[in-house]
Structure formats: structure tokens, C-alpha cells
Amino acid sequence: VKLPEVEETPEQKKKAGKRMRLLEVNKEAAKYFYYMLHKPAGVVTAVRDHHDQTVLDLLVDAPGKDLSPVGRLDKDTEGLLLITNDGALAHDLLSPRKHVEKTYFARVKGPMTEAVAEAFDRGLDIGEKRPTLPAKLIIVESGAEVSQVTVTIREGKFHQIKRMFEKVGSEVLYLKRISFGSLTLDETLAPGTFRLLTEEEIRQLQAGDQTA
């Protein structure tokens, strides 16, 4: 016996269409994973390396295909590193036109003065074609032997912070990234551990809110 076909009402069609769109959105979202890693010193920022442990080795059991670090931290630098397989977002965050802010805590050799902070703010000649963009140096504690500072930059030249302090006659003894764009390092993460970003953290990154 052939049952009579029941025609959907406009309201039912509308609800069915909404369910299908939601399903597609969820399928698309499930393709991308976003992790905050507290990178420890001694680990290289790479997908693979024949000699050293990489940041991806620390996420070996994490869900997500084709994960990659967004930007890089030097081997001896620790702190916040974003890991994702969302290539479009990574490209956007790394675009030189975006000037995404990156803040570091550092222990440096010798005393720090307001004159040094002013030099950072003006931009420094570190041997590139152009001086560095204005950077914000905050002196947390100035000591005769060692000082503690935070420094915020809006570009990512090779070994930039180390070269900036060398330019003013100092030396970086310890370096830790504490923020990247709108992301701030979760201090409950021990070095070498990671967590998924929250929905709000992802939304802020995608919205282009690049100040922590």
C-alpha cells in the first residue's frame, strides 16, 4: 500500500532548512582546532625536526589534522604559542599589515631606565632596512645586575627582542611570551601543556581584536 505523500508546511520547510544550515556550520567548525600551548624552553617551533623535540610532539595525541604553530618562538624562549589547522586565520594573524601585538616578559642584564623605554618607543636600528616599529617597554623592576621588564612589539623580525636589547647595551637572560593578539597565556598551564581555546577566545581572534 502506497502511503500518501505529506507536503511540508512552509514553517516545517523553514525549520528543516535551518537544521541543515546548522549541520553544515557544525561540520565546518569541526574541521578546525585551536590550541593554546605553553611552550617550554628547549623545544623548537616546527612541525617536525630530525634532531630536536618540536611543539607538535607535545600535541601528539591532540585531535585535528595538519596542525601547525602560528608564528614561532626561539628554542630558548617559552610562553604562549597558538597551534591550529585554520590556515586562513593563521595567515591573517601573521600578515605584516595587521601589526598583531605580542607581549613578552623578560629578565635582562643591567639596569633599565626611562631613556631605554623612550628608545624602544621611537624605534631602533637593529640592522634591518627600516627601524623597528614603536615598541612599549614597561620596567617592572630595575636592578644593577638584572632588571625585569615587559615589552610589546607589533612585528616579528628574527630574534627581534634580543637584538633590541643588544642595541641598548643589554642582554636578554630569560624570555617568555605572555600574550599574542587577543590571547593571554593561561597561567594554569604548566610549560609543555596545552588546552583548547574557548569559543570566546576563538571569536575574538576571528573578529580581528588583536590586543590582549
PDB file of C-alpha atoms in Angstrom:
ATOM      1  CA  VAL A   1       0.000   0.000   0.000  1.00  0.00           C
ATOM      2  CA  LYS A   2       1.452   3.307  -1.045  1.00  0.00           C
ATOM      3  CA  LEU A   3       1.113   5.921   1.629  1.00  0.00           C
ATOM      4  CA  PRO A   4       0.005   9.359   0.526  1.00  0.00           C
ATOM      5  CA  GLU A   5       2.764  11.955   0.403  1.00  0.00           C
ATOM      6  CA  VAL A   6       2.515  14.589   3.093  1.00  0.00           C
ATOM      7  CA  GLU A   7       3.530  18.030   1.911  1.00  0.00           C
ATOM      8  CA  GLU A   8       5.591  20.049   4.378  1.00  0.00           C
ATOM      9  CA  THR A   9       4.206  23.322   5.575  1.00  0.00           C
ATOM     10  CA  PRO A  10       6.267  26.499   4.943  1.00  0.00           C
ATOM     11  CA  GLU A  11       7.153  26.546   8.648  1.00  0.00           C
ATOM     12  CA  GLN A  12       8.382  22.941   8.553  1.00  0.00           C
ATOM     13  CA  LYS A  13      10.464  23.681   5.438  1.00  0.00           C
ATOM     14  CA  LYS A  14      11.956  26.698   7.182  1.00  0.00           C
ATOM     15  CA  LYS A  15      12.907  24.633  10.250  1.00  0.00           C
ATOM     16  CA  ALA A  16      14.369  21.842   8.094  1.00  0.00           C
ATOM     17  CA  GLY A  17      16.475  24.370   6.174  1.00  0.00           C
ATOM     18  CA  LYS A  18      17.705  25.892   9.422  1.00  0.00           C
ATOM     19  CA  ARG A  19      18.710  22.441  10.718  1.00  0.00           C
ATOM     20  CA  MET A  20      20.650  21.745   7.507  1.00  0.00           C
ATOM     21  CA  ARG A  21      22.481  25.080   7.698  1.00  0.00           C
ATOM     22  CA  LEU A  22      23.348  24.451  11.352  1.00  0.00           C
ATOM     23  CA  LEU A  23      24.646  21.000  10.457  1.00  0.00           C
ATOM     24  CA  GLU A  24      26.887  22.487   7.752  1.00  0.00           C
ATOM     25  CA  VAL A  25      28.209  25.123  10.180  1.00  0.00           C
ATOM     26  CA  ASN A  26      28.971  22.438  12.775  1.00  0.00           C
ATOM     27  CA  LYS A  27      30.699  20.253  10.170  1.00  0.00           C
ATOM     28  CA  GLU A  28      32.825  23.221   9.099  1.00  0.00           C
ATOM     29  CA  ALA A  29      33.675  24.127  12.709  1.00  0.00           C
ATOM     30  CA  ALA A  30      34.653  20.520  13.469  1.00  0.00           C
ATOM     31  CA  LYS A  31      37.395  20.712  10.821  1.00  0.00           C
ATOM     32  CA  TYR A  32      39.327  23.331  12.762  1.00  0.00           C
ATOM     33  CA  PHE A  33      41.055  23.033  16.111  1.00  0.00           C
ATOM     34  CA  TYR A  34      42.643  25.832  18.129  1.00  0.00           C
ATOM     35  CA  TYR A  35      45.089  25.143  20.945  1.00  0.00           C
ATOM     36  CA  MET A  36      46.962  27.332  23.409  1.00  0.00           C
ATOM     37  CA  LEU A  37      50.339  25.795  24.197  1.00  0.00           C
ATOM     38  CA  HIS A  38      52.678  26.885  26.974  1.00  0.00           C
ATOM     39  CA  LYS A  39      55.881  26.259  25.044  1.00  0.00           C
ATOM     40  CA  PRO A  40      58.799  25.223  27.242  1.00  0.00           C
ATOM     41  CA  ALA A  41      62.397  26.225  26.572  1.00  0.00           C
ATOM     42  CA  GLY A  42      64.420  23.655  24.641  1.00  0.00           C
ATOM     43  CA  VAL A  43      61.622  22.783  22.198  1.00  0.00           C
ATOM     44  CA  VAL A  44      61.704  24.050  18.605  1.00  0.00           C
ATOM     45  CA  THR A  45      58.758  25.743  16.908  1.00  0.00           C
ATOM     46  CA  ALA A  46      58.360  23.383  13.969  1.00  0.00           C
ATOM     47  CA  VAL A  47      56.059  20.667  12.688  1.00  0.00           C
ATOM     48  CA  ARG A  48      58.931  18.174  12.545  1.00  0.00           C
ATOM     49  CA  ASP A  49      62.655  18.146  13.249  1.00  0.00           C
ATOM     50  CA  HIS A  50      65.279  15.403  12.899  1.00  0.00           C
ATOM     51  CA  HIS A  51      67.255  16.489  15.968  1.00  0.00           C
ATOM     52  CA  ASP A  52      65.065  18.327  18.494  1.00  0.00           C
ATOM     53  CA  GLN A  53      61.680  17.873  20.091  1.00  0.00           C
ATOM     54  CA  THR A  54      59.065  20.065  18.393  1.00  0.00           C
ATOM     55  CA  VAL A  55      55.974  21.836  19.660  1.00  0.00           C
ATOM     56  CA  LEU A  56      53.855  19.385  17.626  1.00  0.00           C
ATOM     57  CA  ASP A  57      55.455  16.483  19.513  1.00  0.00           C
ATOM     58  CA  LEU A  58      53.829  17.959  22.638  1.00  0.00           C
ATOM     59  CA  LEU A  59      50.395  17.733  20.969  1.00  0.00           C
ATOM     60  CA  VAL A  60      50.844  14.221  19.589  1.00  0.00           C
ATOM     61  CA  ASP A  61      47.506  12.999  20.987  1.00  0.00           C
ATOM     62  CA  ALA A  62      45.535  16.174  20.283  1.00  0.00           C
ATOM     63  CA  PRO A  63      42.632  15.918  17.804  1.00  0.00           C
ATOM     64  CA  GLY A  64      42.988  17.747  14.493  1.00  0.00           C
ATOM     65  CA  LYS A  65      44.730  17.100  11.185  1.00  0.00           C
ATOM     66  CA  ASP A  66      47.524  19.274   9.783  1.00  0.00           C
ATOM     67  CA  LEU A  67      48.102  21.287  12.955  1.00  0.00           C
ATOM     68  CA  SER A  68      50.793  23.971  12.745  1.00  0.00           C
ATOM     69  CA  PRO A  69      52.184  26.687  15.028  1.00  0.00           C
ATOM     70  CA  VAL A  70      51.149  30.257  14.238  1.00  0.00           C
ATOM     71  CA  GLY A  71      54.427  32.146  14.098  1.00  0.00           C
ATOM     72  CA  ARG A  72      57.449  30.979  16.057  1.00  0.00           C
ATOM     73  CA  LEU A  73      59.272  31.284  19.344  1.00  0.00           C
ATOM     74  CA  ASP A  74      63.030  30.765  19.598  1.00  0.00           C
ATOM     75  CA  LYS A  75      64.194  27.450  21.037  1.00  0.00           C
ATOM     76  CA  ASP A  76      65.216  29.047  24.343  1.00  0.00           C
ATOM     77  CA  THR A  77      62.041  31.173  24.603  1.00  0.00           C
ATOM     78  CA  GLU A  78      58.971  29.911  26.404  1.00  0.00           C
ATOM     79  CA  GLY A  79      55.366  31.001  26.666  1.00  0.00           C
ATOM     80  CA  LEU A  80      52.209  31.352  24.607  1.00  0.00           C
ATOM     81  CA  LEU A  81      52.016  29.682  21.216  1.00  0.00           C
ATOM     82  CA  LEU A  82      48.852  29.256  19.143  1.00  0.00           C
ATOM     83  CA  ILE A  83      48.534  25.914  17.343  1.00  0.00           C
ATOM     84  CA  THR A  84      45.779  25.439  14.750  1.00  0.00           C
ATOM     85  CA  ASN A  85      44.865  23.917  11.392  1.00  0.00           C
ATOM     86  CA  ASP A  86      42.886  27.011  10.399  1.00  0.00           C
ATOM     87  CA  GLY A  87      45.252  28.231   7.701  1.00  0.00           C
ATOM     88  CA  ALA A  88      43.196  31.297   6.818  1.00  0.00           C
ATOM     89  CA  LEU A  89      43.256  32.566  10.401  1.00  0.00           C
ATOM     90  CA  ALA A  90      46.971  31.836  10.756  1.00  0.00           C
ATOM     91  CA  HIS A  91      47.706  33.751   7.546  1.00  0.00           C
ATOM     92  CA  ASP A  92      45.617  36.677   8.767  1.00  0.00           C
ATOM     93  CA  LEU A  93      47.331  36.805  12.174  1.00  0.00           C
ATOM     94  CA  LEU A  94      50.802  36.690  10.610  1.00  0.00           C
ATOM     95  CA  SER A  95      50.133  39.311   7.944  1.00  0.00           C
ATOM     96  CA  PRO A  96      52.604  42.211   8.344  1.00  0.00           C
ATOM     97  CA  ARG A  97      49.735  44.614   7.619  1.00  0.00           C
ATOM     98  CA  LYS A  98      47.893  43.504  10.764  1.00  0.00           C
ATOM     99  CA  HIS A  99      50.596  44.561  13.267  1.00  0.00           C
ATOM    100  CA  VAL A 100      49.351  41.966  15.778  1.00  0.00           C
ATOM    101  CA  GLU A 101      50.635  42.831  19.255  1.00  0.00           C
ATOM    102  CA  LYS A 102      52.895  40.342  21.050  1.00  0.00           C
ATOM    103  CA  THR A 103      53.892  40.936  24.685  1.00  0.00           C
ATOM    104  CA  TYR A 104      56.850  39.324  26.427  1.00  0.00           C
ATOM    105  CA  PHE A 105      58.153  39.200  29.975  1.00  0.00           C
ATOM    106  CA  ALA A 106      61.943  39.386  30.099  1.00  0.00           C
ATOM    107  CA  ARG A 107      64.809  39.376  32.520  1.00  0.00           C
ATOM    108  CA  VAL A 108      67.642  41.416  31.085  1.00  0.00           C
ATOM    109  CA  LYS A 109      71.184  42.271  32.098  1.00  0.00           C
ATOM    110  CA  GLY A 110      71.820  45.579  33.861  1.00  0.00           C
ATOM    111  CA  PRO A 111      69.567  48.467  34.880  1.00  0.00           C
ATOM    112  CA  MET A 112      66.682  49.728  32.745  1.00  0.00           C
ATOM    113  CA  THR A 113      65.866  53.429  32.531  1.00  0.00           C
ATOM    114  CA  GLU A 114      63.162  55.620  31.045  1.00  0.00           C
ATOM    115  CA  ALA A 115      65.673  56.582  28.360  1.00  0.00           C
ATOM    116  CA  VAL A 116      65.688  52.950  27.207  1.00  0.00           C
ATOM    117  CA  ALA A 117      61.877  52.883  27.220  1.00  0.00           C
ATOM    118  CA  GLU A 118      61.852  56.042  25.090  1.00  0.00           C
ATOM    119  CA  ALA A 119      64.321  54.491  22.638  1.00  0.00           C
ATOM    120  CA  PHE A 120      62.049  51.449  22.269  1.00  0.00           C
ATOM    121  CA  ASP A 121      59.111  53.782  21.690  1.00  0.00           C
ATOM    122  CA  ARG A 122      60.943  55.669  18.927  1.00  0.00           C
ATOM    123  CA  GLY A 123      62.099  52.501  17.167  1.00  0.00           C
ATOM    124  CA  LEU A 124      65.592  51.020  16.996  1.00  0.00           C
ATOM    125  CA  ASP A 125      68.023  50.362  14.180  1.00  0.00           C
ATOM    126  CA  ILE A 126      68.810  46.647  14.526  1.00  0.00           C
ATOM    127  CA  GLY A 127      70.394  46.252  11.108  1.00  0.00           C
ATOM    128  CA  GLU A 128      67.238  45.884   9.021  1.00  0.00           C
ATOM    129  CA  LYS A 129      66.164  48.110   6.114  1.00  0.00           C
ATOM    130  CA  ARG A 130      63.935  50.079   8.484  1.00  0.00           C
ATOM    131  CA  PRO A 131      63.989  50.732  12.231  1.00  0.00           C
ATOM    132  CA  THR A 132      61.687  48.639  14.399  1.00  0.00           C
ATOM    133  CA  LEU A 133      58.133  49.846  14.821  1.00  0.00           C
ATOM    134  CA  PRO A 134      57.484  51.664  18.122  1.00  0.00           C
ATOM    135  CA  ALA A 135      57.552  49.150  20.983  1.00  0.00           C
ATOM    136  CA  LYS A 136      56.225  49.566  24.518  1.00  0.00           C
ATOM    137  CA  LEU A 137      58.739  48.806  27.264  1.00  0.00           C
ATOM    138  CA  ILE A 138      57.456  48.696  30.840  1.00  0.00           C
ATOM    139  CA  ILE A 139      60.061  48.486  33.593  1.00  0.00           C
ATOM    140  CA  VAL A 140      58.763  46.065  36.235  1.00  0.00           C
ATOM    141  CA  GLU A 141      61.933  46.190  38.329  1.00  0.00           C
ATOM    142  CA  SER A 142      65.283  47.782  37.577  1.00  0.00           C
ATOM    143  CA  GLY A 143      68.364  46.328  39.241  1.00  0.00           C
ATOM    144  CA  ALA A 144      72.091  46.920  38.996  1.00  0.00           C
ATOM    145  CA  GLU A 145      72.693  43.360  37.767  1.00  0.00           C
ATOM    146  CA  VAL A 146      69.319  42.185  36.425  1.00  0.00           C
ATOM    147  CA  SER A 147      66.103  44.005  35.505  1.00  0.00           C
ATOM    148  CA  GLN A 148      62.610  42.700  34.826  1.00  0.00           C
ATOM    149  CA  VAL A 149      60.509  44.206  32.041  1.00  0.00           C
ATOM    150  CA  THR A 150      57.611  43.591  29.706  1.00  0.00           C
ATOM    151  CA  VAL A 151      57.879  44.586  26.068  1.00  0.00           C
ATOM    152  CA  THR A 152      55.155  44.733  23.438  1.00  0.00           C
ATOM    153  CA  ILE A 153      56.033  44.621  19.746  1.00  0.00           C
ATOM    154  CA  ARG A 154      53.846  44.732  16.613  1.00  0.00           C
ATOM    155  CA  GLU A 155      56.081  42.875  14.182  1.00  0.00           C
ATOM    156  CA  GLY A 156      58.193  39.738  14.224  1.00  0.00           C
ATOM    157  CA  LYS A 157      61.715  40.239  12.938  1.00  0.00           C
ATOM    158  CA  PHE A 158      64.277  37.466  13.506  1.00  0.00           C
ATOM    159  CA  HIS A 159      65.424  37.476  17.160  1.00  0.00           C
ATOM    160  CA  GLN A 160      63.905  40.940  17.367  1.00  0.00           C
ATOM    161  CA  ILE A 161      63.657  41.427  21.121  1.00  0.00           C
ATOM    162  CA  LYS A 162      67.133  40.048  21.758  1.00  0.00           C
ATOM    163  CA  ARG A 163      68.563  42.372  19.096  1.00  0.00           C
ATOM    164  CA  MET A 164      66.685  45.364  20.508  1.00  0.00           C
ATOM    165  CA  PHE A 165      68.163  44.877  23.963  1.00  0.00           C
ATOM    166  CA  GLU A 166      71.625  44.310  22.489  1.00  0.00           C
ATOM    167  CA  LYS A 167      71.221  47.652  20.703  1.00  0.00           C
ATOM    168  CA  VAL A 168      70.775  49.444  24.037  1.00  0.00           C
ATOM    169  CA  GLY A 169      73.739  47.638  25.620  1.00  0.00           C
ATOM    170  CA  SER A 170      71.826  44.940  27.460  1.00  0.00           C
ATOM    171  CA  GLU A 171      71.256  41.203  27.014  1.00  0.00           C
ATOM    172  CA  VAL A 172      68.171  39.012  27.352  1.00  0.00           C
ATOM    173  CA  LEU A 173      68.638  36.390  30.063  1.00  0.00           C
ATOM    174  CA  TYR A 174      65.113  34.951  30.027  1.00  0.00           C
ATOM    175  CA  LEU A 175      62.189  35.487  27.648  1.00  0.00           C
ATOM    176  CA  LYS A 176      58.563  34.401  27.896  1.00  0.00           C
ATOM    177  CA  ARG A 177      55.675  35.407  25.636  1.00  0.00           C
ATOM    178  CA  ILE A 178      52.637  36.243  27.730  1.00  0.00           C
ATOM    179  CA  SER A 179      50.186  37.432  25.059  1.00  0.00           C
ATOM    180  CA  PHE A 180      49.579  37.172  21.325  1.00  0.00           C
ATOM    181  CA  GLY A 181      46.887  39.397  19.846  1.00  0.00           C
ATOM    182  CA  SER A 182      43.772  38.975  21.970  1.00  0.00           C
ATOM    183  CA  LEU A 183      45.120  35.796  23.619  1.00  0.00           C
ATOM    184  CA  THR A 184      46.715  35.881  27.062  1.00  0.00           C
ATOM    185  CA  LEU A 185      48.709  32.932  28.380  1.00  0.00           C
ATOM    186  CA  ASP A 186      46.682  30.791  30.777  1.00  0.00           C
ATOM    187  CA  GLU A 187      48.953  30.705  33.813  1.00  0.00           C
ATOM    188  CA  THR A 188      47.369  27.441  34.962  1.00  0.00           C
ATOM    189  CA  LEU A 189      49.114  25.762  32.013  1.00  0.00           C
ATOM    190  CA  ALA A 190      52.463  24.343  33.041  1.00  0.00           C
ATOM    191  CA  PRO A 191      55.255  24.501  30.457  1.00  0.00           C
ATOM    192  CA  GLY A 192      54.706  21.723  27.925  1.00  0.00           C
ATOM    193  CA  THR A 193      50.930  21.541  28.417  1.00  0.00           C
ATOM    194  CA  PHE A 194      48.076  22.856  26.287  1.00  0.00           C
ATOM    195  CA  ARG A 195      44.324  23.346  26.133  1.00  0.00           C
ATOM    196  CA  LEU A 196      41.672  24.098  23.543  1.00  0.00           C
ATOM    197  CA  LEU A 197      40.753  27.746  23.119  1.00  0.00           C
ATOM    198  CA  THR A 198      37.366  28.794  24.440  1.00  0.00           C
ATOM    199  CA  GLU A 199      34.657  29.845  21.999  1.00  0.00           C
ATOM    200  CA  GLU A 200      35.120  33.457  23.118  1.00  0.00           C
ATOM    201  CA  GLU A 201      38.886  33.328  22.545  1.00  0.00           C
ATOM    202  CA  ILE A 202      38.324  31.962  19.032  1.00  0.00           C
ATOM    203  CA  ARG A 203      35.665  34.594  18.327  1.00  0.00           C
ATOM    204  CA  GLN A 204      37.999  37.423  19.363  1.00  0.00           C
ATOM    205  CA  LEU A 205      40.812  36.118  17.162  1.00  0.00           C
ATOM    206  CA  GLN A 206      38.480  35.762  14.175  1.00  0.00           C
ATOM    207  CA  ALA A 207      36.996  39.206  14.793  1.00  0.00           C
ATOM    208  CA  GLY A 208      40.408  40.781  14.498  1.00  0.00           C
ATOM    209  CA  ASP A 209      40.609  42.002  18.111  1.00  0.00           C
ATOM    210  CA  GLN A 210      44.390  41.831  18.307  1.00  0.00           C
ATOM    211  CA  THR A 211      45.132  43.464  21.638  1.00  0.00           C
ATOM    212  CA  ALA A 212      45.072  41.442  24.845  1.00  0.00           C
TER     213      ALA A 212
END
